[in-house]
XYZ file of C-alpha atoms in Angstrom:
519
model
C 29.188 143.377 -15.404
C 27.509 145.775 -14.758
C 25.910 143.188 -12.021
C 28.657 142.218 -10.286
C 29.717 144.096 -7.350
C 32.658 145.700 -7.362
C 34.672 146.185 -3.576
C 34.415 148.809 -2.167
C 36.884 151.183 -2.901
C 38.567 151.820 0.160
C 38.728 148.588 0.690
C 42.416 146.450 0.397
C 42.329 143.493 -0.776
C 43.377 140.158 1.389
C 46.403 139.507 1.072
C 47.003 135.641 -0.254
C 50.329 135.446 0.677
C 50.013 135.002 4.287
C 48.269 132.558 6.662
C 45.608 134.911 9.512
C 47.049 134.589 12.174
C 44.613 131.937 14.542
C 46.644 132.160 17.697
C 44.316 133.121 20.795
C 45.778 136.179 22.190
C 49.054 135.806 25.052
C 47.406 136.373 28.647
C 50.238 138.458 30.071
C 52.844 136.963 33.939
C 52.223 138.020 36.600
C 55.391 140.083 38.614
C 57.631 137.261 40.256
C 57.435 137.640 43.921
C 60.617 138.649 46.147
C 59.764 136.941 49.161
C 59.642 133.786 47.548
C 63.026 134.188 46.113
C 64.530 135.161 48.780
C 63.083 131.589 51.247
C 64.299 129.230 48.490
C 67.113 130.535 49.194
C 67.584 130.143 52.856
C 66.782 127.378 52.480
C 69.669 126.086 49.777
C 71.787 128.044 52.011
C 71.007 126.138 55.532
C 71.264 122.800 52.666
C 74.942 123.576 52.618
C 75.218 124.984 54.928
C 75.179 121.690 56.552
C 76.198 119.430 54.407
C 79.842 121.427 55.044
C 78.982 120.801 58.870
C 78.817 117.930 59.463
C 81.526 116.795 56.286
C 84.016 119.279 59.061
C 83.146 116.785 61.455
C 83.273 113.562 59.902
C 86.685 115.046 58.594
C 87.809 115.735 62.596
C 85.983 112.050 63.867
C 88.049 110.540 60.886
C 91.975 112.156 62.717
C 90.349 112.270 65.997
C 91.689 109.060 67.372
C 88.810 107.554 69.427
C 88.959 107.178 73.613
C 87.862 103.897 74.914
C 85.689 104.636 78.235
C 84.817 101.979 81.450
C 82.669 102.358 83.348
C 82.817 102.457 87.204
C 81.507 99.296 89.598
C 81.604 98.517 92.501
C 83.904 94.989 92.155
C 86.009 93.020 95.032
C 89.218 91.965 94.186
C 91.784 89.131 96.314
C 94.659 90.997 98.089
C 97.471 89.507 96.306
C 100.293 91.951 98.257
C 102.216 90.360 100.895
C 105.218 90.688 102.873
C 107.731 88.266 103.779
C 109.284 88.988 107.356
C 110.980 87.219 110.429
C 109.810 86.361 113.542
C 111.691 86.807 116.816
C 111.704 85.212 119.753
C 113.374 84.900 123.168
C 114.196 81.853 123.269
C 116.939 79.992 125.778
C 118.441 76.590 123.790
C 119.772 73.868 126.005
C 122.392 71.298 124.712
C 123.589 68.065 126.445
C 126.192 67.136 128.414
C 126.893 63.532 127.273
C 126.712 61.688 124.754
C 123.002 59.134 124.708
C 119.520 59.253 124.346
C 116.790 61.870 124.854
C 113.810 61.328 126.036
C 111.303 64.126 127.074
C 108.970 64.785 130.261
C 106.512 67.011 128.701
C 105.075 66.633 125.402
C 105.899 68.863 122.682
C 105.141 72.847 122.966
C 103.985 72.320 126.879
C 104.274 75.741 128.832
C 106.572 74.555 131.587
C 107.860 76.391 134.619
C 111.286 77.325 135.872
C 113.079 74.867 138.214
C 111.388 71.614 135.963
C 112.996 68.394 134.382
C 112.362 68.431 130.819
C 114.778 65.839 129.556
C 117.276 63.425 130.550
C 120.353 62.414 128.481
C 120.412 58.719 129.152
C 123.375 56.822 128.783
C 122.728 53.700 125.808
C 124.882 51.017 126.247
C 124.441 51.234 130.329
C 120.171 51.607 129.547
C 119.703 48.986 127.139
C 121.415 46.371 129.063
C 119.739 47.428 132.248
C 116.113 47.115 129.645
C 116.585 43.729 128.391
C 117.203 42.512 131.814
C 114.080 43.724 132.941
C 112.249 42.474 129.801
C 113.123 38.822 131.238
C 112.091 40.195 134.765
C 109.360 41.201 133.247
C 108.563 37.933 131.473
C 109.357 35.763 134.584
C 106.855 38.352 136.462
C 104.041 37.437 134.151
C 104.928 34.070 133.720
C 104.319 33.429 137.960
C 100.967 36.292 137.661
C 99.651 34.299 134.544
C 98.638 31.198 137.793
C 97.256 33.897 139.738
C 93.572 34.916 138.785
C 93.363 37.128 140.631
C 95.845 39.088 140.420
C 95.396 39.653 136.392
C 91.572 40.944 137.671
C 92.805 44.210 140.070
C 91.569 46.893 139.718
C 94.562 48.677 139.966
C 96.437 47.086 137.487
C 92.653 47.162 134.749
C 93.068 51.028 135.183
C 96.721 51.322 134.127
C 96.207 48.867 130.774
C 93.826 51.205 130.166
C 96.263 54.567 131.172
C 97.915 52.653 128.352
C 94.749 52.013 126.093
C 93.897 55.368 125.883
C 97.256 56.555 125.350
C 97.714 55.126 122.675
C 94.745 55.745 121.068
C 96.070 59.368 121.864
C 99.005 59.067 119.798
C 97.863 57.411 116.979
C 97.327 60.367 114.741
C 100.748 61.187 115.335
C 102.072 58.124 113.563
C 99.721 58.162 111.331
C 101.879 61.848 110.488
C 104.991 60.074 110.808
C 106.280 61.704 113.926
C 109.025 60.634 114.496
C 109.632 62.103 118.359
C 106.080 61.371 119.192
C 107.390 58.123 118.250
C 109.898 57.628 121.004
C 108.024 59.558 122.850
C 105.205 57.276 123.219
C 107.658 54.198 124.009
C 109.299 56.197 127.060
C 105.959 56.274 128.134
C 104.437 53.243 127.734
C 107.693 51.922 129.447
C 106.799 53.820 132.402
C 103.806 52.668 132.323
C 104.643 48.920 132.165
C 107.248 49.533 134.728
C 104.463 51.039 137.462
C 102.465 48.190 136.789
C 105.037 45.446 137.086
C 106.439 46.659 140.388
C 103.049 47.019 141.459
C 102.257 43.235 140.456
C 105.778 42.230 142.471
C 104.784 44.067 145.598
C 101.680 42.780 145.438
C 102.297 39.040 144.935
C 103.740 37.646 148.334
C 105.532 34.278 146.403
C 107.695 37.294 144.250
C 107.619 40.193 146.047
C 111.173 38.855 148.485
C 113.022 37.658 145.236
C 111.880 39.179 141.912
C 111.399 42.811 144.006
C 114.333 43.118 144.870
C 115.931 42.354 140.803
C 113.193 45.227 139.686
C 114.275 47.699 141.536
C 118.089 47.067 141.708
C 117.455 47.071 137.751
C 115.035 50.356 137.937
C 118.048 52.172 140.135
C 120.902 51.199 137.636
C 118.421 53.125 134.538
C 118.049 56.236 136.668
C 121.362 56.230 137.946
C 122.309 56.563 133.908
C 120.290 59.469 133.043
C 121.053 62.900 133.283
C 118.495 65.332 133.269
C 117.785 68.224 132.014
C 115.520 71.057 133.850
C 113.884 74.458 132.097
C 116.577 77.513 134.403
C 113.076 79.660 133.895
C 109.474 79.419 132.882
C 107.933 78.635 129.347
C 106.956 76.972 126.593
C 109.019 74.220 125.431
C 109.682 72.717 122.002
C 112.508 70.650 120.841
C 112.329 72.218 116.919
C 116.071 74.174 116.807
C 117.434 75.787 113.587
C 120.129 77.295 114.866
C 118.059 80.979 114.187
C 118.180 81.146 118.270
C 120.603 83.173 119.346
C 121.317 85.048 115.553
C 117.668 86.733 115.590
C 117.203 88.384 118.954
C 115.425 90.969 120.623
C 118.934 93.027 120.852
C 119.677 92.705 117.337
C 116.233 92.782 115.411
C 116.381 96.332 114.743
C 119.502 95.869 112.737
C 118.378 93.506 110.668
C 118.816 94.528 106.295
C 116.746 93.555 103.861
C 118.616 90.327 103.284
C 118.272 89.054 106.523
C 115.087 89.592 106.739
C 114.427 87.256 103.869
C 116.070 84.822 104.598
C 114.523 80.741 104.165
C 114.849 78.983 106.961
C 113.319 74.453 105.777
C 111.816 74.684 109.300
C 110.345 71.294 107.707
C 113.544 69.392 107.508
C 113.869 69.458 111.100
C 113.552 66.992 113.415
C 114.209 66.205 116.809
C 117.230 64.965 118.522
C 116.460 61.175 119.748
C 120.494 60.191 119.734
C 122.468 62.884 120.966
C 126.030 63.851 121.650
C 127.890 65.734 124.418
C 126.761 69.673 123.146
C 123.781 68.528 120.793
C 121.360 71.032 120.794
C 117.900 69.243 122.838
C 115.321 71.269 123.875
C 114.461 75.104 123.534
C 112.296 77.187 125.700
C 110.201 80.421 124.563
C 108.696 83.072 125.565
C 105.105 84.192 125.263
C 106.781 87.405 123.591
C 107.429 87.600 120.111
C 108.432 89.983 117.321
C 107.790 89.938 113.290
C 110.614 91.962 111.736
C 109.479 92.801 107.703
C 110.665 94.788 105.153
C 107.427 96.312 103.573
C 106.376 98.773 100.836
C 105.225 102.443 101.704
C 101.845 101.260 100.191
C 101.320 98.294 103.233
C 102.719 100.309 105.964
C 100.369 103.879 104.859
C 99.262 105.703 108.410
C 101.948 102.788 110.465
C 102.450 104.704 114.576
C 104.976 103.250 116.402
C 103.347 102.824 119.152
C 99.903 102.228 117.700
C 98.390 98.300 117.748
C 97.567 96.571 114.114
C 95.381 93.821 113.327
C 97.586 91.629 110.633
C 97.027 88.632 108.149
C 99.854 86.431 108.505
C 100.083 83.084 106.442
C 100.145 79.449 108.580
C 102.239 76.916 106.763
C 101.216 74.097 108.738
C 97.133 75.015 107.762
C 97.726 77.943 104.384
C 95.576 80.596 105.916
C 96.192 83.803 106.086
C 94.726 84.676 109.966
C 93.932 87.995 111.881
C 97.048 88.467 114.279
C 96.031 91.803 116.648
C 100.134 93.013 116.819
C 101.610 96.071 118.794
C 103.614 98.438 116.447
C 107.157 98.409 118.236
C 109.580 100.371 116.059
C 109.243 101.689 112.147
C 111.904 103.170 109.885
C 110.561 105.357 106.334
C 112.796 104.433 103.817
C 112.831 105.821 99.816
C 110.564 102.479 99.574
C 110.332 100.423 101.418
C 110.201 100.814 105.582
C 111.414 97.975 108.507
C 108.614 97.711 111.299
C 108.736 95.242 113.641
C 105.693 94.186 114.940
C 104.692 92.882 118.933
C 102.727 90.558 120.772
C 101.820 88.071 123.895
C 100.064 85.964 122.364
C 99.386 83.420 119.361
C 103.051 82.657 120.094
C 102.259 78.223 119.714
C 100.347 79.216 116.251
C 103.790 79.869 115.235
C 106.466 77.808 116.873
C 106.558 75.899 113.530
C 108.044 78.061 111.750
C 110.806 81.265 111.713
C 109.551 82.800 108.211
C 106.527 85.004 107.292
C 104.244 86.597 104.808
C 102.416 89.497 105.817
C 99.393 90.810 105.011
C 97.928 94.092 105.039
C 94.240 93.373 104.837
C 91.466 90.692 104.652
C 92.276 88.919 101.257
C 89.181 89.850 100.196
C 88.994 94.032 99.308
C 85.587 95.655 98.298
C 86.294 99.414 96.113
C 85.659 100.922 93.002
C 87.800 98.894 90.824
C 90.031 101.520 88.346
C 93.052 100.253 86.158
C 96.069 101.521 86.453
C 96.212 102.875 83.176
C 93.232 105.220 84.820
C 95.029 106.487 86.727
C 95.850 110.714 85.501
C 99.110 112.818 87.831
C 98.880 115.948 87.643
C 101.322 118.964 89.367
C 99.950 121.607 90.862
C 101.690 124.758 91.497
C 100.461 126.279 94.954
C 101.140 129.910 94.819
C 100.864 132.403 97.885
C 96.942 134.290 97.101
C 99.317 137.492 98.897
C 102.020 137.208 95.346
C 98.244 136.782 92.902
C 97.059 139.726 90.904
C 94.149 141.493 89.540
C 94.252 143.316 86.787
C 90.397 142.915 86.092
C 87.784 142.714 89.143
C 88.150 138.315 89.504
C 88.066 138.001 86.220
C 91.640 137.756 84.761
C 94.631 137.241 87.044
C 98.219 137.240 86.508
C 101.961 136.847 88.333
C 104.488 139.464 88.147
C 107.718 137.514 87.905
C 111.172 139.140 88.326
C 112.988 139.262 85.630
C 116.299 141.604 85.365
C 114.597 144.252 87.444
C 111.504 143.993 85.148
C 108.889 143.211 85.596
C 106.937 140.299 83.376
C 102.910 139.327 83.576
C 101.918 135.789 83.150
C 98.509 135.196 83.700
C 96.846 132.422 85.367
C 94.037 129.754 85.919
C 93.650 129.308 89.337
C 92.052 125.241 89.817
C 92.091 125.479 93.539
C 91.693 128.138 96.287
C 92.194 127.573 100.223
C 92.400 130.732 102.631
C 96.805 131.074 101.797
C 97.118 129.421 98.522
C 96.351 129.299 95.144
C 96.512 126.243 92.545
C 97.404 126.441 89.405
C 98.198 124.225 86.647
C 101.535 123.647 85.414
C 101.430 123.034 82.299
C 99.281 126.652 81.752
C 102.359 128.390 83.886
C 105.159 129.640 82.529
C 106.871 128.895 85.502
C 109.787 127.500 86.771
C 112.428 126.807 90.110
C 114.081 129.307 90.951
C 111.259 132.144 89.821
C 110.874 135.474 91.762
C 107.335 136.284 92.058
C 106.383 140.248 93.350
C 103.868 140.217 95.799
C 100.489 142.431 95.253
C 102.146 145.214 98.892
C 105.307 146.371 98.675
C 105.724 145.870 102.571
C 105.300 141.374 101.617
C 108.410 139.697 100.990
C 109.605 138.001 97.065
C 108.317 134.494 96.268
C 110.583 132.211 94.923
C 108.862 129.149 93.277
C 110.348 126.370 95.017
C 110.189 122.006 94.907
C 107.702 123.113 98.390
C 105.247 124.689 96.200
C 104.377 121.575 93.957
C 101.542 119.581 94.624
C 100.660 115.936 93.141
C 97.564 114.920 92.593
C 96.470 111.961 91.024
C 92.976 111.516 89.707
C 91.095 110.508 86.609
C 89.141 111.966 83.855
C 84.767 111.318 83.800
C 83.335 111.913 80.824
C 80.420 114.965 81.239
C 78.385 115.649 78.286
C 81.683 114.466 76.116
C 84.525 116.034 77.445
C 87.311 114.858 79.010
C 86.647 116.097 83.105
C 89.624 115.971 85.437
C 88.084 113.905 88.954
C 90.882 113.999 91.800
C 91.060 111.004 94.217
C 92.092 109.218 97.430
C 94.912 106.671 97.516
C 96.159 104.547 100.088
C 99.899 105.431 99.304
C 101.683 105.047 95.964
C 100.052 103.439 92.771
C 101.114 99.086 92.922
C 103.117 97.895 91.164
C 102.326 94.400 91.787
C 98.214 95.098 89.965
C 96.835 96.408 86.995
C 94.062 96.864 89.026
C 93.605 99.107 92.708
C 89.767 99.619 94.340
C 89.098 102.988 96.013
C 87.298 103.152 98.649
C 83.824 105.255 97.801
C 83.335 106.960 100.974
C 86.997 108.468 100.112
C 86.831 109.271 96.884
C 83.657 110.977 96.672
C 84.154 112.900 93.356
C 83.528 110.088 91.389
C 80.254 107.382 91.517
C 78.624 105.045 90.511
C 78.441 104.209 87.025
C 80.117 107.174 85.752
C 81.855 106.719 81.999
C 85.551 107.564 83.019
C 88.642 107.269 80.515
C 91.545 103.957 80.481
C 94.229 105.272 79.203
C 94.503 109.111 80.665
C 98.212 109.020 79.389
C 96.749 110.477 76.401
C 93.673 112.577 77.520
C 93.649 115.823 78.848
C 91.655 117.933 80.179
C 87.907 119.013 78.282
C 89.419 116.688 75.643
C 87.206 115.541 73.011
C 85.758 111.777 74.074
C 84.085 110.010 71.743
C-alpha cells in the first residue's frame, strides 16, 4: 500500500457520470451585411410590381375591345354612280297630207338643206297599177334588146348595172340587221335606177323609140302625178325615228321638267319608220345641231358645277353600251337639298344620240384612282368657331376659357383649342359645354356680346390614324357628301396630305374616340 501513489491532495477525481465533450470549439458567425438585404428587398419588390402591372395590363386588355385597322393603299375603283337624263332637241315633225306609201329621197340621218324634197307620198293603188304596166313594158323592152348585142354592151348601161351592184352590196349590212326602212329605201332606189336604165335603152333603140318610149313616158308621168313631195322648211338632220315626245320636251319648257318627267322611259328600240301612212301621220322630223340634256343629279355629282362653264361628261351610248366623253356647256343649274337640276347644251355629236331619248350620265370616267377608304372609316366631328375676341386667357397662353353669361353672372368654361385662324378658334363640340343661344362675353368691353348659333358650327370629316398606339383624328377632303351607293370611296392624294400610303387607320370610326388606345 505504501508503494502506490496517491492522488494529489488538491486534484478532484474525474466525474464518471458525464462523458467528456470532445466536439471542436464553435466558430463565431460574422454579423449580417445590411446592404445585401436591402438589394434583395428591392429586387423582390420590383418583381412583384412587374407581376402586378402585367396582370393589370392583361385585365385592361381583356375588358378593352380591340380596334380593327387597315393599311391605306392606292387603288382603282369603277364608278357606278350615274344619273338619268332626257335628251331635248329643236325638232320639227312633218306629217302626211294624204294616204299612201312613203318614199324617202334622202338617207336616214343625212343633212338636208331648206326647201329640199325629203320624202314623197304616193297613191298606193294608182302607183301599183302603173308599176305593173311598167313591168310588162320593161319585159317587152328587154325582149327586143335581147336580139341586139350592141345595146347590152353599151358602156352607159354597163355603168348603171355596176351602180346597181354597188348599191346592193352597201345595203347588205342593213338587210342583215333587219332594217325594214332601209329595205324599202333600197327597193325604191333600185326601181329608179332600173327605170333610168330602161329609159336609156328605149331612147337608144330605133326599133322601139317611137312606140315603147311613148308608153314608158306616159306611165312614168302617171306615177309622178300620183306622188306628192314633202319639203323641209329648214336645214337640219333628217330622222324618221319619231317617239312622240318632240313637242313635249322642248327647249322652251326644259327648265321646268320634274324628276318624273326627266326619268320617263322612252322605248326607242320599238320605233320603225312608217312605210304605209294615212293622212295626218308623222313621216319624219328635221333636227337642229343644238341639243340639250336635262337631268336631276345628286349633289356629290354636281360639286363645282356653275352655270356658263364647260364640262366633259360621259354619256352612255345604247348602241355600243359604252360611256362616251362628250364636251357640254352647263346651260342652267338649280341647287336643291339633295339633288340639283342641270341642263347641258352641245352643238356637236347630235347624230351619235339621235337613236335614243333617255341617257345615263357619269361625271368621271369609268375607272378612278386614289386612296381606297371604306366609308365606315370616315368620322364626322363638329367644332365651334368662336371669335378670338371672346377667348379669355387666365395664364400666359396656357389656359383658355370663355365667359358665358348666365342670369347677369359670368361662368368660366375652360376650352381646348384644336385649331386657330386669324379670327377664330375651333373647339371640339364634345369638349365645350355650350349650346345654341348661349351668350359669350368679349375680352374687350368695347366689343359686342356673341350669341352662339348654327353658323358657328363647322363639320369636319376625317379618319383616325394610329400613332404610338393611339387614335389620332386627321381631317380629309371629300368631294361632296358620303356616297350612299357604295361602301368604298376614293380620296385624291393631292387634296389629302394628312394621310399617306401605308398609314394605319381605324375601320370603324363610330366606335373610336380621339386618343383611344389602339391594339
